[in-house]
Tab-separated table of C-alpha atoms in Angstrom:
chain	number	residue	atom	x	y	z
E	1	UNK	CA	98.857	99.665	100.308
E	2	UNK	CA	100.154	98.616	103.706
E	3	UNK	CA	96.579	97.985	104.797
E	4	UNK	CA	96.111	95.591	101.866
E	5	UNK	CA	99.189	93.588	102.842
E	6	UNK	CA	98.168	93.601	106.506
E	7	UNK	CA	94.783	92.179	105.543
E	8	UNK	CA	96.521	89.111	104.080
E	9	UNK	CA	99.549	88.833	106.380
E	10	UNK	CA	98.102	86.058	108.506
E	11	UNK	CA	97.286	84.079	105.343
E	12	UNK	CA	100.868	84.486	104.127
E	13	UNK	CA	102.303	83.445	107.479
E	14	UNK	CA	100.122	80.316	107.585
E	15	UNK	CA	100.753	79.278	103.973
E	16	UNK	CA	102.014	75.659	103.857
E	17	UNK	CA	105.581	75.137	102.737
E	18	UNK	CA	105.940	74.092	99.114
E	19	UNK	CA	105.557	70.362	98.643
E	20	UNK	CA	103.390	69.599	101.674
E	21	UNK	CA	100.051	67.846	101.066
E	22	UNK	CA	101.034	67.594	97.420
E	23	UNK	CA	100.005	64.963	94.864
E	24	UNK	CA	101.524	64.820	91.371
E	25	UNK	CA	99.139	64.732	88.393
E	26	UNK	CA	99.133	61.446	86.492
E	27	UNK	CA	100.729	61.292	83.064
E	28	UNK	CA	97.778	60.078	81.027
E	29	UNK	CA	96.124	61.094	77.761
E	30	UNK	CA	93.178	62.912	79.327
E	31	UNK	CA	95.408	65.036	81.581
E	32	UNK	CA	97.692	65.866	78.649
E	33	UNK	CA	94.707	66.910	76.532
E	34	UNK	CA	93.553	69.126	79.395
E	35	UNK	CA	96.974	70.794	79.604
E	36	UNK	CA	97.203	71.178	75.826
E	37	UNK	CA	93.838	72.966	75.823
E	38	UNK	CA	95.266	75.436	78.358
E	39	UNK	CA	98.360	76.369	76.337
E	40	UNK	CA	98.899	79.943	75.171
E	41	UNK	CA	100.964	79.012	72.113
E	42	UNK	CA	103.563	81.745	71.939
E	43	UNK	CA	105.764	83.322	69.279
E	44	UNK	CA	107.829	86.207	70.656
E	45	UNK	CA	110.987	86.036	68.582
E	46	UNK	CA	113.228	88.776	67.240
E	47	UNK	CA	112.862	87.366	63.726
E	48	UNK	CA	109.040	87.134	63.769
E	49	UNK	CA	107.413	88.658	60.690
E	50	UNK	CA	103.946	89.053	59.223
E	51	UNK	CA	104.485	85.967	57.063
E	52	UNK	CA	105.803	83.799	59.921
E	53	UNK	CA	103.000	84.837	62.289
E	54	UNK	CA	100.429	84.227	59.536
E	55	UNK	CA	101.760	80.690	59.017
E	56	UNK	CA	101.822	80.143	62.789
E	57	UNK	CA	98.164	81.161	63.100
E	58	UNK	CA	97.126	79.061	60.116
E	59	UNK	CA	98.608	75.963	61.760
E	60	UNK	CA	96.578	76.660	64.892
E	61	UNK	CA	93.412	77.312	62.883
E	62	UNK	CA	93.840	74.056	60.952
E	63	UNK	CA	94.845	71.947	63.974
E	64	UNK	CA	91.367	70.371	64.469
E	65	UNK	CA	91.463	68.895	60.957
E	66	UNK	CA	94.670	67.001	61.817
E	67	UNK	CA	93.902	66.068	65.451
E	68	UNK	CA	90.164	65.677	65.755
E	69	UNK	CA	90.323	64.010	69.178
E	70	UNK	CA	92.437	66.724	70.843
E	71	UNK	CA	91.008	70.149	71.814
E	72	UNK	CA	92.897	73.084	70.336
E	73	UNK	CA	95.207	75.369	72.298
E	74	UNK	CA	93.628	78.135	74.372
E	75	UNK	CA	95.283	81.101	72.648
E	76	UNK	CA	97.974	82.316	70.316
E	77	UNK	CA	100.221	84.976	71.865
E	78	UNK	CA	102.346	87.319	69.723
E	79	UNK	CA	103.717	90.846	69.727
E	80	UNK	CA	100.987	93.489	69.615
E	81	UNK	CA	101.824	94.605	66.054
E	82	UNK	CA	100.383	91.306	64.788
E	83	UNK	CA	96.936	91.687	66.396
E	84	UNK	CA	95.228	92.157	63.025
E	85	UNK	CA	96.670	88.858	61.734
E	86	UNK	CA	95.349	87.045	64.814
E	87	UNK	CA	91.887	88.426	64.184
E	88	UNK	CA	91.910	87.721	60.450
E	89	UNK	CA	92.961	84.085	60.782
E	90	UNK	CA	91.631	83.073	64.202
E	91	UNK	CA	88.583	85.345	64.432
E	92	UNK	CA	86.069	82.599	63.682
E	93	UNK	CA	87.674	80.017	65.985
E	94	UNK	CA	87.491	79.540	69.758
E	95	UNK	CA	91.214	80.278	70.057
E	96	UNK	CA	91.853	83.528	71.957
E	97	UNK	CA	93.940	86.290	70.384
E	98	UNK	CA	96.551	87.328	72.933
E	99	UNK	CA	99.309	89.905	72.589
E	100	UNK	CA	102.070	91.179	74.838
E	101	UNK	CA	101.766	94.912	75.309
E	102	UNK	CA	102.717	97.967	77.365
E	103	UNK	CA	106.452	97.903	76.790
E	104	UNK	CA	106.939	94.140	77.050
E	105	UNK	CA	109.204	92.668	78.368
E	106	UNK	CA	110.709	95.427	80.551
E	107	UNK	CA	107.656	97.673	80.991
E	108	UNK	CA	110.075	100.604	80.822
E	109	UNK	CA	108.056	103.064	78.742
E	110	UNK	CA	105.779	105.941	79.711
E	111	UNK	CA	102.293	105.022	80.884
E	112	UNK	CA	100.603	106.854	78.009
E	113	UNK	CA	102.590	104.787	75.519
E	114	UNK	CA	101.504	101.657	77.389
E	115	UNK	CA	97.871	102.718	77.169
E	116	UNK	CA	98.146	103.637	73.485
E	117	UNK	CA	99.793	100.330	72.551
E	118	UNK	CA	97.186	98.354	74.463
E	119	UNK	CA	94.201	100.206	73.013
E	120	UNK	CA	95.642	99.888	69.513
E	121	UNK	CA	96.101	96.131	69.923
E	122	UNK	CA	92.513	95.681	71.081
E	123	UNK	CA	91.203	97.876	68.262
E	124	UNK	CA	93.061	95.668	65.787
E	125	UNK	CA	91.664	92.422	67.143
E	126	UNK	CA	93.363	91.284	70.345
E	127	UNK	CA	91.005	90.030	73.048
E	128	UNK	CA	93.665	89.170	75.645
E	129	UNK	CA	96.497	91.428	76.820
E	130	UNK	CA	99.638	90.303	78.644
E	131	UNK	CA	101.505	93.086	80.461
E	132	UNK	CA	104.418	93.279	82.912
E	133	UNK	CA	104.254	95.095	86.236
E	134	UNK	CA	106.650	97.983	86.756
E	135	UNK	CA	109.159	95.920	88.718
E	136	UNK	CA	111.401	98.887	89.506
E	137	UNK	CA	108.498	100.825	91.000
E	138	UNK	CA	107.612	97.723	93.023
E	139	UNK	CA	111.121	97.516	94.497
E	140	UNK	CA	110.942	101.237	95.305
E	141	UNK	CA	107.709	100.427	97.180
E	142	UNK	CA	105.725	102.762	94.932
E	143	UNK	CA	102.843	100.339	95.081
E	144	UNK	CA	100.180	102.872	94.163
E	145	UNK	CA	101.948	103.579	90.855
E	146	UNK	CA	102.107	99.840	90.133
E	147	UNK	CA	98.376	99.540	90.779
E	148	UNK	CA	97.445	102.670	88.836
E	149	UNK	CA	99.263	101.409	85.760
E	150	UNK	CA	97.603	97.994	85.880
E	151	UNK	CA	94.207	99.571	86.370
E	152	UNK	CA	94.773	101.966	83.458
E	153	UNK	CA	95.512	98.992	81.178
E	154	UNK	CA	92.404	97.056	82.202
E	155	UNK	CA	90.022	97.472	79.265
E	156	UNK	CA	86.669	95.710	79.555
E	157	UNK	CA	86.700	94.121	76.109
E	158	UNK	CA	89.903	92.145	76.772
E	159	UNK	CA	91.179	89.825	79.502
E	160	UNK	CA	94.222	91.216	81.287
E	161	UNK	CA	97.092	88.905	82.252
E	162	UNK	CA	99.595	90.576	84.559
E	163	UNK	CA	103.164	89.248	84.509
E	164	UNK	CA	104.905	89.510	87.874
E	165	UNK	CA	108.372	88.468	86.620
E	166	UNK	CA	108.754	86.229	89.649
E	167	UNK	CA	112.354	85.303	88.846
E	168	UNK	CA	113.329	88.920	89.493
E	169	UNK	CA	111.045	89.340	92.518
E	170	UNK	CA	112.744	86.217	93.982
E	171	UNK	CA	111.297	86.033	97.494
E	172	UNK	CA	107.938	84.484	98.434
E	173	UNK	CA	106.967	87.727	100.190
E	174	UNK	CA	107.602	89.821	97.067
E	175	UNK	CA	105.696	87.358	94.880
E	176	UNK	CA	102.813	87.353	97.372
E	177	UNK	CA	102.644	91.151	97.491
E	178	UNK	CA	102.861	91.527	93.704
E	179	UNK	CA	100.094	88.947	93.290
E	180	UNK	CA	97.820	90.905	95.633
E	181	UNK	CA	98.566	94.216	93.915
E	182	UNK	CA	97.786	92.769	90.480
E	183	UNK	CA	94.557	91.114	91.563
E	184	UNK	CA	93.417	94.180	93.499
E	185	UNK	CA	94.040	96.316	90.384
E	186	UNK	CA	91.905	94.309	87.970
E	187	UNK	CA	94.026	91.412	86.671
E	188	UNK	CA	92.014	88.532	85.200
E	189	UNK	CA	95.118	86.309	85.367
E	190	UNK	CA	98.406	86.570	87.183
E	191	UNK	CA	101.382	85.178	85.275
E	192	UNK	CA	104.855	84.196	86.399
E	193	UNK	CA	107.302	85.374	83.765
E	194	UNK	CA	108.099	86.922	80.402
E	195	UNK	CA	110.530	84.141	79.563
E	196	UNK	CA	113.114	86.856	78.905
E	197	UNK	CA	114.771	86.896	82.351
E	198	UNK	CA	117.393	84.440	83.592
E	199	UNK	CA	114.882	82.742	85.939
E	200	UNK	CA	111.419	81.993	84.601
E	201	UNK	CA	108.544	79.973	86.065
E	202	UNK	CA	109.372	77.965	89.177
E	203	UNK	CA	107.146	75.599	91.170
E	204	UNK	CA	107.777	77.636	94.335
E	205	UNK	CA	106.551	80.846	92.674
E	206	UNK	CA	103.389	79.183	91.369
E	207	UNK	CA	102.802	77.706	94.834
E	208	UNK	CA	102.807	81.209	96.356
E	209	UNK	CA	100.675	82.687	93.559
E	210	UNK	CA	98.024	79.982	93.788
E	211	UNK	CA	97.728	80.448	97.548
E	212	UNK	CA	97.375	84.215	97.033
E	213	UNK	CA	94.620	83.537	94.495
E	214	UNK	CA	92.895	81.189	96.937
E	215	UNK	CA	92.727	83.673	99.804
E	216	UNK	CA	91.850	86.573	97.474
E	217	UNK	CA	88.898	84.535	96.217
E	218	UNK	CA	87.831	83.707	99.756
E	219	UNK	CA	87.841	87.364	100.775
E	220	UNK	CA	86.479	88.928	97.562
E	221	UNK	CA	84.528	86.212	95.781
E	222	UNK	CA	86.565	86.712	92.577
E	223	UNK	CA	88.221	83.856	90.691
E	224	UNK	CA	91.529	85.038	89.261
E	225	UNK	CA	93.309	82.869	86.695
E	226	UNK	CA	96.900	81.614	86.890
E	227	UNK	CA	99.428	81.369	84.053
E	228	UNK	CA	102.759	79.640	84.608
E	229	UNK	CA	104.976	80.854	81.776
E	230	UNK	CA	108.616	80.891	80.773
E	231	UNK	CA	110.871	77.876	80.351
E	232	UNK	CA	108.036	75.331	80.438
E	233	UNK	CA	109.142	72.859	77.794
E	234	UNK	CA	108.859	69.288	79.054
E	235	UNK	CA	105.733	67.294	79.784
E	236	UNK	CA	107.053	66.652	83.304
E	237	UNK	CA	107.298	70.395	83.950
E	238	UNK	CA	103.745	70.951	82.720
E	239	UNK	CA	102.436	68.103	84.876
E	240	UNK	CA	104.161	69.570	87.923
E	241	UNK	CA	102.583	73.001	87.463
E	242	UNK	CA	99.234	71.386	86.661
E	243	UNK	CA	99.535	69.468	89.948
E	244	UNK	CA	100.218	72.575	91.998
E	245	UNK	CA	97.212	74.430	90.609
E	246	UNK	CA	94.932	71.422	91.049
E	247	UNK	CA	96.108	70.745	94.614
E	248	UNK	CA	95.787	74.341	95.796
E	249	UNK	CA	92.836	75.661	93.780
E	250	UNK	CA	90.910	72.516	92.948
E	251	UNK	CA	89.186	70.881	90.016
E	252	UNK	CA	87.312	74.070	89.118
E	253	UNK	CA	90.599	75.526	87.851
E	254	UNK	CA	91.244	72.697	85.407
E	255	UNK	CA	90.077	74.591	82.317
E	256	UNK	CA	91.433	77.360	80.105
E	257	UNK	CA	89.116	79.960	81.587
E	258	UNK	CA	91.273	79.931	84.728
E	259	UNK	CA	94.492	78.092	83.828
E	260	UNK	CA	96.990	78.808	81.063
E	261	UNK	CA	100.508	77.675	80.236
E	262	UNK	CA	102.658	80.131	78.311
E	263	UNK	CA	104.883	78.084	76.024
E	264	UNK	CA	106.197	77.635	72.502
E	265	UNK	CA	107.786	74.163	72.435
E	266	UNK	CA	105.528	72.477	74.999
E	267	UNK	CA	102.651	71.864	72.561
E	268	UNK	CA	104.657	69.569	70.263
E	269	UNK	CA	106.093	67.723	73.268
E	270	UNK	CA	102.594	67.063	74.612
E	271	UNK	CA	101.455	65.779	71.216
E	272	UNK	CA	104.518	63.523	71.063
E	273	UNK	CA	103.776	62.157	74.547
E	274	UNK	CA	100.136	61.497	73.630
E	275	UNK	CA	101.310	59.529	70.608
E	276	UNK	CA	103.701	57.580	72.842
E	277	UNK	CA	100.897	56.715	75.272
E	278	UNK	CA	98.852	55.501	72.294
E	279	UNK	CA	101.720	53.200	71.340
E	280	UNK	CA	103.036	55.301	68.447
E	281	UNK	CA	106.775	55.972	68.612
E	282	UNK	CA	107.082	59.215	66.649
E	283	UNK	CA	108.129	62.780	67.350
E	284	UNK	CA	105.454	65.361	66.508
E	285	UNK	CA	106.556	68.721	65.133
E	286	UNK	CA	103.229	70.153	63.992
E	287	UNK	CA	103.778	73.695	65.280
């Protein structure tokens, strides 16, 4: 894998420092609708159950009847055991059915168990899979194992989002290398965090990831998606990440085919802000 890193070393060295040539996205209704339509609405709680996930999905399914002027979220993301509920309730909508798989959030199970869990989730109705890289193997510089695992979990009938756990990787160089490994191994999206570590999505991490995506696209002609995730709660946070992606990757990334936000509380906060911009002073708690 050294040759892969060498191929991109000059691009890493010439990457602008975070914050240079940077314009913040405007807080307006159209931008907020765009962000809302890119949300992977997430429920990954210890007390989740079949009944709570069913209710969660029903709210998403019925959202257009309550907010006809706002496009629905991009996906619902749950534990893999609930894949059949996602399919049963959301199967006839445009909302994607995402699950976390392969030993989420630590990725510390045998590869065959990761494969079995992923295949089972897809069989039961998931069409997007979120996995975590083997961070320990990465730190041991066993890059081929990291790549082999990602590649083994890439199944054609589902989009694969690869979580780098950037808060643990810490340095720009580690985040850059992990981004390249994931994209080289078949990731459709690269994602910052599980939301289960002490440090989740940061602007600096997304800055590095978007630049890695940009140069990977230039060299390979492949558009890889980006998913900031973990700790994104406020509208200001969402606007900041939206700005980074738009500044680095351009207008073509401003859709849910290439941009996602992993969040649970953000959706209601966006709806509340939209109401505020319309002149309505009320807190929305739809989800």
